[in-house]
PDB file of C-alpha atoms in Angstrom:
ATOM      1  CA  UNK A 212      15.882  26.073  36.700  1.00 55.00           C
ATOM      2  CA  UNK A 213      18.199  25.370  33.786  1.00 52.00           C
ATOM      3  CA  UNK A 214      18.516  21.744  34.902  1.00 57.00           C
ATOM      4  CA  UNK A 215      14.713  21.451  35.026  1.00 46.00           C
ATOM      5  CA  UNK A 216      14.346  22.865  31.499  1.00 43.00           C
ATOM      6  CA  UNK A 217      16.980  20.451  30.190  1.00 45.00           C
ATOM      7  CA  UNK A 218      15.166  17.557  31.852  1.00 43.00           C
ATOM      8  CA  UNK A 219      11.849  18.599  30.323  1.00 41.00           C
ATOM      9  CA  UNK A 220      13.479  18.935  26.897  1.00 40.00           C
ATOM     10  CA  UNK A 221      14.987  15.477  27.213  1.00 42.00           C
ATOM     11  CA  UNK A 222      11.622  14.007  28.215  1.00 39.00           C
ATOM     12  CA  UNK A 223       9.908  15.786  25.310  1.00 40.00           C
ATOM     13  CA  UNK A 224      12.429  14.444  22.784  1.00 39.00           C
ATOM     14  CA  UNK A 225      12.203  10.948  24.260  1.00 37.00           C
ATOM     15  CA  UNK A 226       8.400  10.953  24.045  1.00 37.00           C
ATOM     16  CA  UNK A 227       8.566  12.225  20.479  1.00 41.00           C
ATOM     17  CA  UNK A 228      10.888   9.406  19.462  1.00 42.00           C
ATOM     18  CA  UNK A 229       8.878   6.829  21.378  1.00 47.00           C
ATOM     19  CA  UNK A 230       5.652   7.858  19.651  1.00 72.00           C
ATOM     20  CA  UNK A 231       7.087   7.558  16.154  1.00 93.00           C
ATOM     21  CA  UNK A 232       5.952   4.773  13.828  1.00 96.00           C
ATOM     22  CA  UNK A 233       8.595   2.084  13.279  1.00 97.00           C
ATOM     23  CA  UNK A 234       9.397   0.999   9.725  1.00 98.00           C
ATOM     24  CA  UNK A 235       9.608  -2.538  11.075  1.00 98.00           C
ATOM     25  CA  UNK A 236       6.536  -4.228  12.477  1.00 97.00           C
ATOM     26  CA  UNK A 237       3.421  -6.281  11.723  1.00 96.00           C
ATOM     27  CA  UNK A 238       1.111  -5.230   8.930  1.00 97.00           C
ATOM     28  CA  UNK A 239      -2.383  -4.165   9.900  1.00 96.00           C
ATOM     29  CA  UNK A 240      -4.074  -3.944   6.506  1.00 97.00           C
ATOM     30  CA  UNK A 241      -4.951  -7.027   4.467  1.00 96.00           C
ATOM     31  CA  UNK A 242      -4.106  -7.330   0.776  1.00 97.00           C
ATOM     32  CA  UNK A 243      -7.686  -6.915  -0.460  1.00 97.00           C
ATOM     33  CA  UNK A 244      -8.154  -3.661   1.462  1.00 97.00           C
ATOM     34  CA  UNK A 245      -4.801  -2.366   0.209  1.00 98.00           C
ATOM     35  CA  UNK A 246      -5.892  -3.109  -3.335  1.00 98.00           C
ATOM     36  CA  UNK A 247      -9.389  -1.640  -3.015  1.00 97.00           C
ATOM     37  CA  UNK A 248      -8.038   1.507  -1.341  1.00 98.00           C
ATOM     38  CA  UNK A 249      -5.819   2.348  -4.321  1.00 98.00           C
ATOM     39  CA  UNK A 250      -8.331   1.104  -6.898  1.00 97.00           C
ATOM     40  CA  UNK A 251     -10.900   3.554  -5.519  1.00 96.00           C
ATOM     41  CA  UNK A 252      -8.636   6.335  -6.854  1.00 96.00           C
ATOM     42  CA  UNK A 253      -7.134   4.420  -9.766  1.00 97.00           C
ATOM     43  CA  UNK A 254      -9.386   1.748 -11.324  1.00 97.00           C
ATOM     44  CA  UNK A 255      -6.438   0.492 -13.408  1.00 96.00           C
ATOM     45  CA  UNK A 256      -4.365  -0.378 -10.342  1.00 97.00           C
ATOM     46  CA  UNK A 257      -2.940  -3.899 -10.522  1.00 97.00           C
ATOM     47  CA  UNK A 258      -3.875  -6.035  -7.505  1.00 98.00           C
ATOM     48  CA  UNK A 259      -0.586  -7.906  -7.900  1.00 98.00           C
ATOM     49  CA  UNK A 260       1.265  -4.768  -6.779  1.00 98.00           C
ATOM     50  CA  UNK A 261      -0.616  -4.627  -3.460  1.00 98.00           C
ATOM     51  CA  UNK A 262      -0.113  -8.349  -2.903  1.00 98.00           C
ATOM     52  CA  UNK A 263       3.612  -8.082  -3.612  1.00 98.00           C
ATOM     53  CA  UNK A 264       4.062  -5.192  -1.166  1.00 98.00           C
ATOM     54  CA  UNK A 265       2.383  -7.277   1.515  1.00 98.00           C
ATOM     55  CA  UNK A 266       4.330 -10.486   0.849  1.00 98.00           C
ATOM     56  CA  UNK A 267       7.744  -8.849   0.439  1.00 98.00           C
ATOM     57  CA  UNK A 268       7.093  -6.770   3.550  1.00 98.00           C
ATOM     58  CA  UNK A 269       6.472  -9.992   5.448  1.00 98.00           C
ATOM     59  CA  UNK A 270       9.822 -11.418   4.307  1.00 98.00           C
ATOM     60  CA  UNK A 271      11.721  -8.377   5.544  1.00 98.00           C
ATOM     61  CA  UNK A 272       9.644  -7.661   8.638  1.00 98.00           C
ATOM     62  CA  UNK A 273       8.778  -4.257   7.202  1.00 98.00           C
ATOM     63  CA  UNK A 274       5.355  -2.616   7.131  1.00 98.00           C
ATOM     64  CA  UNK A 275       4.494  -3.343   3.501  1.00 98.00           C
ATOM     65  CA  UNK A 276       1.064  -1.786   3.977  1.00 98.00           C
ATOM     66  CA  UNK A 277       2.674   1.559   4.867  1.00 98.00           C
ATOM     67  CA  UNK A 278       5.300   1.151   2.138  1.00 98.00           C
ATOM     68  CA  UNK A 279       2.410   0.983  -0.341  1.00 98.00           C
ATOM     69  CA  UNK A 280       1.264   4.383   0.958  1.00 98.00           C
ATOM     70  CA  UNK A 281       4.763   5.758   0.369  1.00 98.00           C
ATOM     71  CA  UNK A 282       4.596   4.390  -3.178  1.00 97.00           C
ATOM     72  CA  UNK A 283       1.245   6.149  -3.630  1.00 97.00           C
ATOM     73  CA  UNK A 284       3.015   9.467  -3.033  1.00 95.00           C
ATOM     74  CA  UNK A 285       5.943   8.607  -5.304  1.00 93.00           C
ATOM     75  CA  UNK A 286       3.818   7.356  -8.219  1.00 94.00           C
ATOM     76  CA  UNK A 287       0.712   9.546  -7.950  1.00 93.00           C
ATOM     77  CA  UNK A 288      -1.619   6.703  -6.970  1.00 96.00           C
ATOM     78  CA  UNK A 289       0.216   4.452  -9.444  1.00 96.00           C
ATOM     79  CA  UNK A 290      -0.966   6.603 -12.334  1.00 94.00           C
ATOM     80  CA  UNK A 291       2.581   7.889 -12.924  1.00 89.00           C
ATOM     81  CA  UNK A 292       1.296  11.314 -13.950  1.00 83.00           C
ATOM     82  CA  UNK A 293       1.340  14.913 -12.688  1.00 69.00           C
ATOM     83  CA  UNK A 294       5.113  15.200 -12.885  1.00 63.00           C
ATOM     84  CA  UNK A 295       6.192  11.889 -11.368  1.00 66.00           C
ATOM     85  CA  UNK A 296       9.720  11.113 -12.574  1.00 69.00           C
ATOM     86  CA  UNK A 297       9.304   7.352 -12.907  1.00 79.00           C
ATOM     87  CA  UNK A 298       7.352   5.516 -15.608  1.00 84.00           C
ATOM     88  CA  UNK A 299       4.941   2.559 -15.313  1.00 88.00           C
ATOM     89  CA  UNK A 300       7.083   0.032 -17.178  1.00 92.00           C
ATOM     90  CA  UNK A 301      10.093   0.813 -14.966  1.00 94.00           C
ATOM     91  CA  UNK A 302       8.425  -0.849 -11.958  1.00 96.00           C
ATOM     92  CA  UNK A 303      10.132   1.828  -9.860  1.00 96.00           C
ATOM     93  CA  UNK A 304       7.686   2.613  -7.083  1.00 96.00           C
ATOM     94  CA  UNK A 305       9.752   5.007  -4.974  1.00 93.00           C
ATOM     95  CA  UNK A 306      11.837   7.188  -7.262  1.00 91.00           C
ATOM     96  CA  UNK A 307      15.048   5.173  -6.815  1.00 94.00           C
ATOM     97  CA  UNK A 308      17.876   6.792  -8.741  1.00 90.00           C
ATOM     98  CA  UNK A 309      16.047  10.071  -9.330  1.00 86.00           C
ATOM     99  CA  UNK A 310      18.599  12.633  -8.127  1.00 78.00           C
ATOM    100  CA  UNK A 311      17.458  15.678 -10.067  1.00 74.00           C
ATOM    101  CA  UNK A 312      14.602  16.848 -12.271  1.00 72.00           C
ATOM    102  CA  UNK A 313      14.581  14.987 -15.551  1.00 67.00           C
ATOM    103  CA  UNK A 314      16.132  11.771 -14.211  1.00 74.00           C
ATOM    104  CA  UNK A 315      14.128   8.666 -15.069  1.00 76.00           C
ATOM    105  CA  UNK A 316      15.558   6.635 -12.212  1.00 87.00           C
ATOM    106  CA  UNK A 317      16.240   2.919 -11.944  1.00 93.00           C
ATOM    107  CA  UNK A 318      14.431   0.318 -14.024  1.00 94.00           C
ATOM    108  CA  UNK A 319      13.312  -3.104 -12.832  1.00 97.00           C
ATOM    109  CA  UNK A 320      12.098  -6.059 -14.851  1.00 96.00           C
ATOM    110  CA  UNK A 321       8.973  -6.908 -12.862  1.00 97.00           C
ATOM    111  CA  UNK A 322       6.622  -5.894 -10.070  1.00 98.00           C
ATOM    112  CA  UNK A 323       8.470  -8.276  -7.750  1.00 98.00           C
ATOM    113  CA  UNK A 324      11.873  -6.723  -8.458  1.00 98.00           C
ATOM    114  CA  UNK A 325      10.577  -3.178  -8.120  1.00 98.00           C
ATOM    115  CA  UNK A 326       8.899  -3.830  -4.778  1.00 98.00           C
ATOM    116  CA  UNK A 327      11.897  -5.773  -3.420  1.00 98.00           C
ATOM    117  CA  UNK A 328      14.213  -2.890  -4.357  1.00 98.00           C
ATOM    118  CA  UNK A 329      12.019  -0.410  -2.493  1.00 98.00           C
ATOM    119  CA  UNK A 330      11.673  -2.617   0.589  1.00 98.00           C
ATOM    120  CA  UNK A 331      15.437  -3.190   0.602  1.00 98.00           C
ATOM    121  CA  UNK A 332      16.000   0.569   0.468  1.00 98.00           C
ATOM    122  CA  UNK A 333      13.727   0.986   3.479  1.00 98.00           C
ATOM    123  CA  UNK A 334      15.620  -1.851   5.172  1.00 98.00           C
ATOM    124  CA  UNK A 335      18.891   0.029   4.625  1.00 98.00           C
ATOM    125  CA  UNK A 336      17.443   3.147   6.259  1.00 98.00           C
ATOM    126  CA  UNK A 337      15.901   1.260   9.161  1.00 98.00           C
ATOM    127  CA  UNK A 338      18.736  -1.020  10.323  1.00 98.00           C
ATOM    128  CA  UNK A 339      22.366  -2.091   9.939  1.00 97.00           C
ATOM    129  CA  UNK A 340      21.683  -5.818   9.604  1.00 97.00           C
ATOM    130  CA  UNK A 341      22.446  -7.972   6.580  1.00 97.00           C
ATOM    131  CA  UNK A 342      19.580  -8.794   4.255  1.00 98.00           C
ATOM    132  CA  UNK A 343      17.334 -11.628   5.472  1.00 97.00           C
ATOM    133  CA  UNK A 344      18.705 -15.074   4.690  1.00 96.00           C
ATOM    134  CA  UNK A 345      18.239 -16.096   1.073  1.00 96.00           C
ATOM    135  CA  UNK A 346      17.420 -12.612  -0.214  1.00 98.00           C
ATOM    136  CA  UNK A 347      19.307 -11.375  -3.287  1.00 97.00           C
ATOM    137  CA  UNK A 348      20.398  -7.729  -3.462  1.00 98.00           C
ATOM    138  CA  UNK A 349      18.207  -5.891  -5.982  1.00 98.00           C
ATOM    139  CA  UNK A 350      18.434  -2.280  -4.798  1.00 98.00           C
ATOM    140  CA  UNK A 351      21.260  -0.573  -6.756  1.00 97.00           C
ATOM    141  CA  UNK A 352      21.236   2.350  -4.301  1.00 96.00           C
ATOM    142  CA  UNK A 353      21.499   0.258  -1.129  1.00 97.00           C
ATOM    143  CA  UNK A 354      25.175   1.083  -0.583  1.00 96.00           C
ATOM    144  CA  UNK A 355      24.554   4.831  -0.745  1.00 96.00           C
ATOM    145  CA  UNK A 356      22.367   4.833   2.378  1.00 97.00           C
ATOM    146  CA  UNK A 357      23.783   5.663   5.805  1.00 97.00           C
ATOM    147  CA  UNK A 358      22.603   2.453   7.420  1.00 98.00           C
ATOM    148  CA  UNK A 359      20.160   2.762  10.304  1.00 97.00           C
ATOM    149  CA  UNK A 360      19.722   6.537   9.985  1.00 97.00           C
ATOM    150  CA  UNK A 361      15.901   6.416   9.874  1.00 97.00           C
ATOM    151  CA  UNK A 362      14.142   3.771  11.940  1.00 97.00           C
ATOM    152  CA  UNK A 363      10.689   5.362  11.678  1.00 98.00           C
ATOM    153  CA  UNK A 364       8.507   6.579   8.843  1.00 98.00           C
ATOM    154  CA  UNK A 365       8.515  10.078  10.340  1.00 97.00           C
ATOM    155  CA  UNK A 366      12.313  10.246  10.244  1.00 97.00           C
ATOM    156  CA  UNK A 367      12.414   9.632   6.475  1.00 97.00           C
ATOM    157  CA  UNK A 368      11.672  13.362   6.098  1.00 96.00           C
ATOM    158  CA  UNK A 369      14.840  15.166   5.102  1.00 93.00           C
ATOM    159  CA  UNK A 370      16.534  11.871   4.238  1.00 94.00           C
ATOM    160  CA  UNK A 371      14.490   9.942   1.692  1.00 94.00           C
ATOM    161  CA  UNK A 372      12.865  13.181   0.535  1.00 91.00           C
ATOM    162  CA  UNK A 373      13.541  16.821   1.427  1.00 91.00           C
ATOM    163  CA  UNK A 374       9.899  17.537   2.224  1.00 94.00           C
ATOM    164  CA  UNK A 375       9.810  18.062   6.029  1.00 95.00           C
ATOM    165  CA  UNK A 376       6.315  16.521   6.108  1.00 96.00           C
ATOM    166  CA  UNK A 377       7.225  13.504   3.974  1.00 97.00           C
ATOM    167  CA  UNK A 378       6.820  10.907   6.734  1.00 97.00           C
ATOM    168  CA  UNK A 379       3.656  12.518   8.075  1.00 96.00           C
ATOM    169  CA  UNK A 380       2.167  12.550   4.579  1.00 97.00           C
ATOM    170  CA  UNK A 381       2.836   8.822   4.237  1.00 98.00           C
ATOM    171  CA  UNK A 382       1.146   8.117   7.557  1.00 98.00           C
ATOM    172  CA  UNK A 383      -1.781  10.383   6.697  1.00 97.00           C
ATOM    173  CA  UNK A 384      -2.496   8.246   3.633  1.00 98.00           C
ATOM    174  CA  UNK A 385      -2.054   5.133   5.769  1.00 98.00           C
ATOM    175  CA  UNK A 386      -4.619   6.429   8.251  1.00 97.00           C
ATOM    176  CA  UNK A 387      -7.054   6.843   5.383  1.00 97.00           C
ATOM    177  CA  UNK A 388      -6.325   3.273   4.309  1.00 97.00           C
ATOM    178  CA  UNK A 389      -7.037   1.989   7.811  1.00 96.00           C
ATOM    179  CA  UNK A 390     -10.412   3.722   7.740  1.00 94.00           C
ATOM    180  CA  UNK A 391     -11.235   2.716   4.168  1.00 90.00           C
ATOM    181  CA  UNK A 392     -14.563   0.953   3.871  1.00 81.00           C
ATOM    182  CA  UNK A 393     -15.232  -0.216   0.309  1.00 70.00           C
ATOM    183  CA  UNK A 394     -18.763   0.050  -1.021  1.00 62.00           C
ATOM    184  CA  UNK A 395     -20.701  -3.166  -0.610  1.00 55.00           C
ATOM    185  CA  UNK A 396     -21.961  -3.969  -4.095  1.00 49.00           C
ATOM    186  CA  UNK A 397     -23.421  -7.324  -3.174  1.00 49.00           C
ATOM    187  CA  UNK A 398     -27.132  -7.832  -3.768  1.00 42.00           C
ATOM    188  CA  UNK A 399     -29.106  -9.283  -0.922  1.00 46.00           C
ATOM    189  CA  UNK A 400     -31.600 -12.021  -1.817  1.00 47.00           C
ATOM    190  CA  UNK A 401     -35.232 -11.212  -1.029  1.00 47.00           C
ATOM    191  CA  UNK A 402     -37.694 -13.978  -0.331  1.00 54.00           C
ATOM    192  CA  UNK A 403     -41.148 -13.395  -1.824  1.00 51.00           C
ATOM    193  CA  UNK A 404     -44.132 -15.619  -0.946  1.00 53.00           C
ATOM    194  CA  UNK A 405     -46.233 -16.567  -3.979  1.00 54.00           C
ATOM    195  CA  UNK A 406     -49.475 -18.469  -3.300  1.00 57.00           C
ATOM    196  CA  UNK A 407     -49.769 -21.938  -4.903  1.00 56.00           C
ATOM    197  CA  UNK A 408     -52.891 -21.024  -6.891  1.00 57.00           C
ATOM    198  CA  UNK A 409     -51.002 -18.242  -8.683  1.00 51.00           C
ATOM    199  CA  UNK A 410     -48.084 -20.572  -9.487  1.00 45.00           C
ATOM    200  CA  UNK A 411     -50.473 -23.237 -10.871  1.00 53.00           C
ATOM    201  CA  UNK A 412     -52.273 -20.639 -12.937  1.00 55.00           C
ATOM    202  CA  UNK A 413     -48.961 -19.475 -14.406  1.00 47.00           C
ATOM    203  CA  UNK A 414     -48.009 -23.064 -15.295  1.00 48.00           C
ATOM    204  CA  UNK A 415     -51.338 -23.571 -17.068  1.00 52.00           C
ATOM    205  CA  UNK A 416     -50.786 -20.391 -19.077  1.00 48.00           C
ATOM    206  CA  UNK A 417     -47.294 -21.609 -20.096  1.00 45.00           C
ATOM    207  CA  UNK A 418     -48.718 -24.925 -21.323  1.00 46.00           C
ATOM    208  CA  UNK A 419     -51.404 -23.187 -23.360  1.00 41.00           C
ATOM    209  CA  UNK A 420     -48.905 -20.777 -24.925  1.00 39.00           C
ATOM    210  CA  UNK A 421     -46.686 -23.746 -25.825  1.00 43.00           C
ATOM    211  CA  UNK A 422     -49.513 -25.569 -27.576  1.00 42.00           C
ATOM    212  CA  UNK A 423     -50.486 -22.521 -29.572  1.00 38.00           C
ATOM    213  CA  UNK A 424     -46.843 -21.997 -30.604  1.00 34.00           C
ATOM    214  CA  UNK A 425     -46.296 -25.518 -31.966  1.00 31.00           C
ATOM    215  CA  UNK A 426     -49.712 -25.952 -33.700  1.00 36.00           C
TER     216      UNK A 426
END
C-alpha cells in the first residue's frame, strides 16, 4: 500500500511539472495585440515597449509575450503607480535591484536596455547556458541567480517574488491577453443608390447658386 501511495505521489508530481508553462518557447501573441492589450488599461503605454519585449524574447528564445505580462504586474500596467518601487524613467520593468521597501532598483538608459536586462534575468532562472552569441551582459543581478532554478513561469513563485501565486498571476494576465479582442473602430462603407435625375437636378442647382454668387 505504501509503495502504491509513493507511486501515485510520484506520478502526481511528474504530471504537475509536465503541465507547467516553460519560460522558453515560441510566442503566441503578436506585437499589435500585446500593445493594444496594455493600452486598453493604460492609454499612455508606449508601443515600442511591447515591440521590444517581442523582439528581445525572440533573440533569447524566451516567451516575450508572457514576460510582458510579468512586467504588467511589476509596473502596475506600466503606470508605475500604486506603490510600485520602480519609476518610469528607470526603464526597470521587473523590479531588478529592489530588495526592500524604499529601494528604487536598477536604472537603465533605454527601453531596449531595460527589456534586455529583464529577459536576461529570466534566462538566468531558466537555464545554465551562456548568453546567446553576440549578446552583451546588461543585467547587473545576473550573477546572483541560482542558474536553472526555475524553468517555468509557475516556479518563479517563491524565487523571483515571495508571493506563492506569482507565476499563476502572470499566466492569468497572459490568458486574458490571449483572449483580448480589441474594439473594431473601423467604419464600413455603405453604398447608396441615387437616381440620375436627382444627381442632375443637384448639379443644376449648384450652377444656379454659383451664378447668383458671382453676379
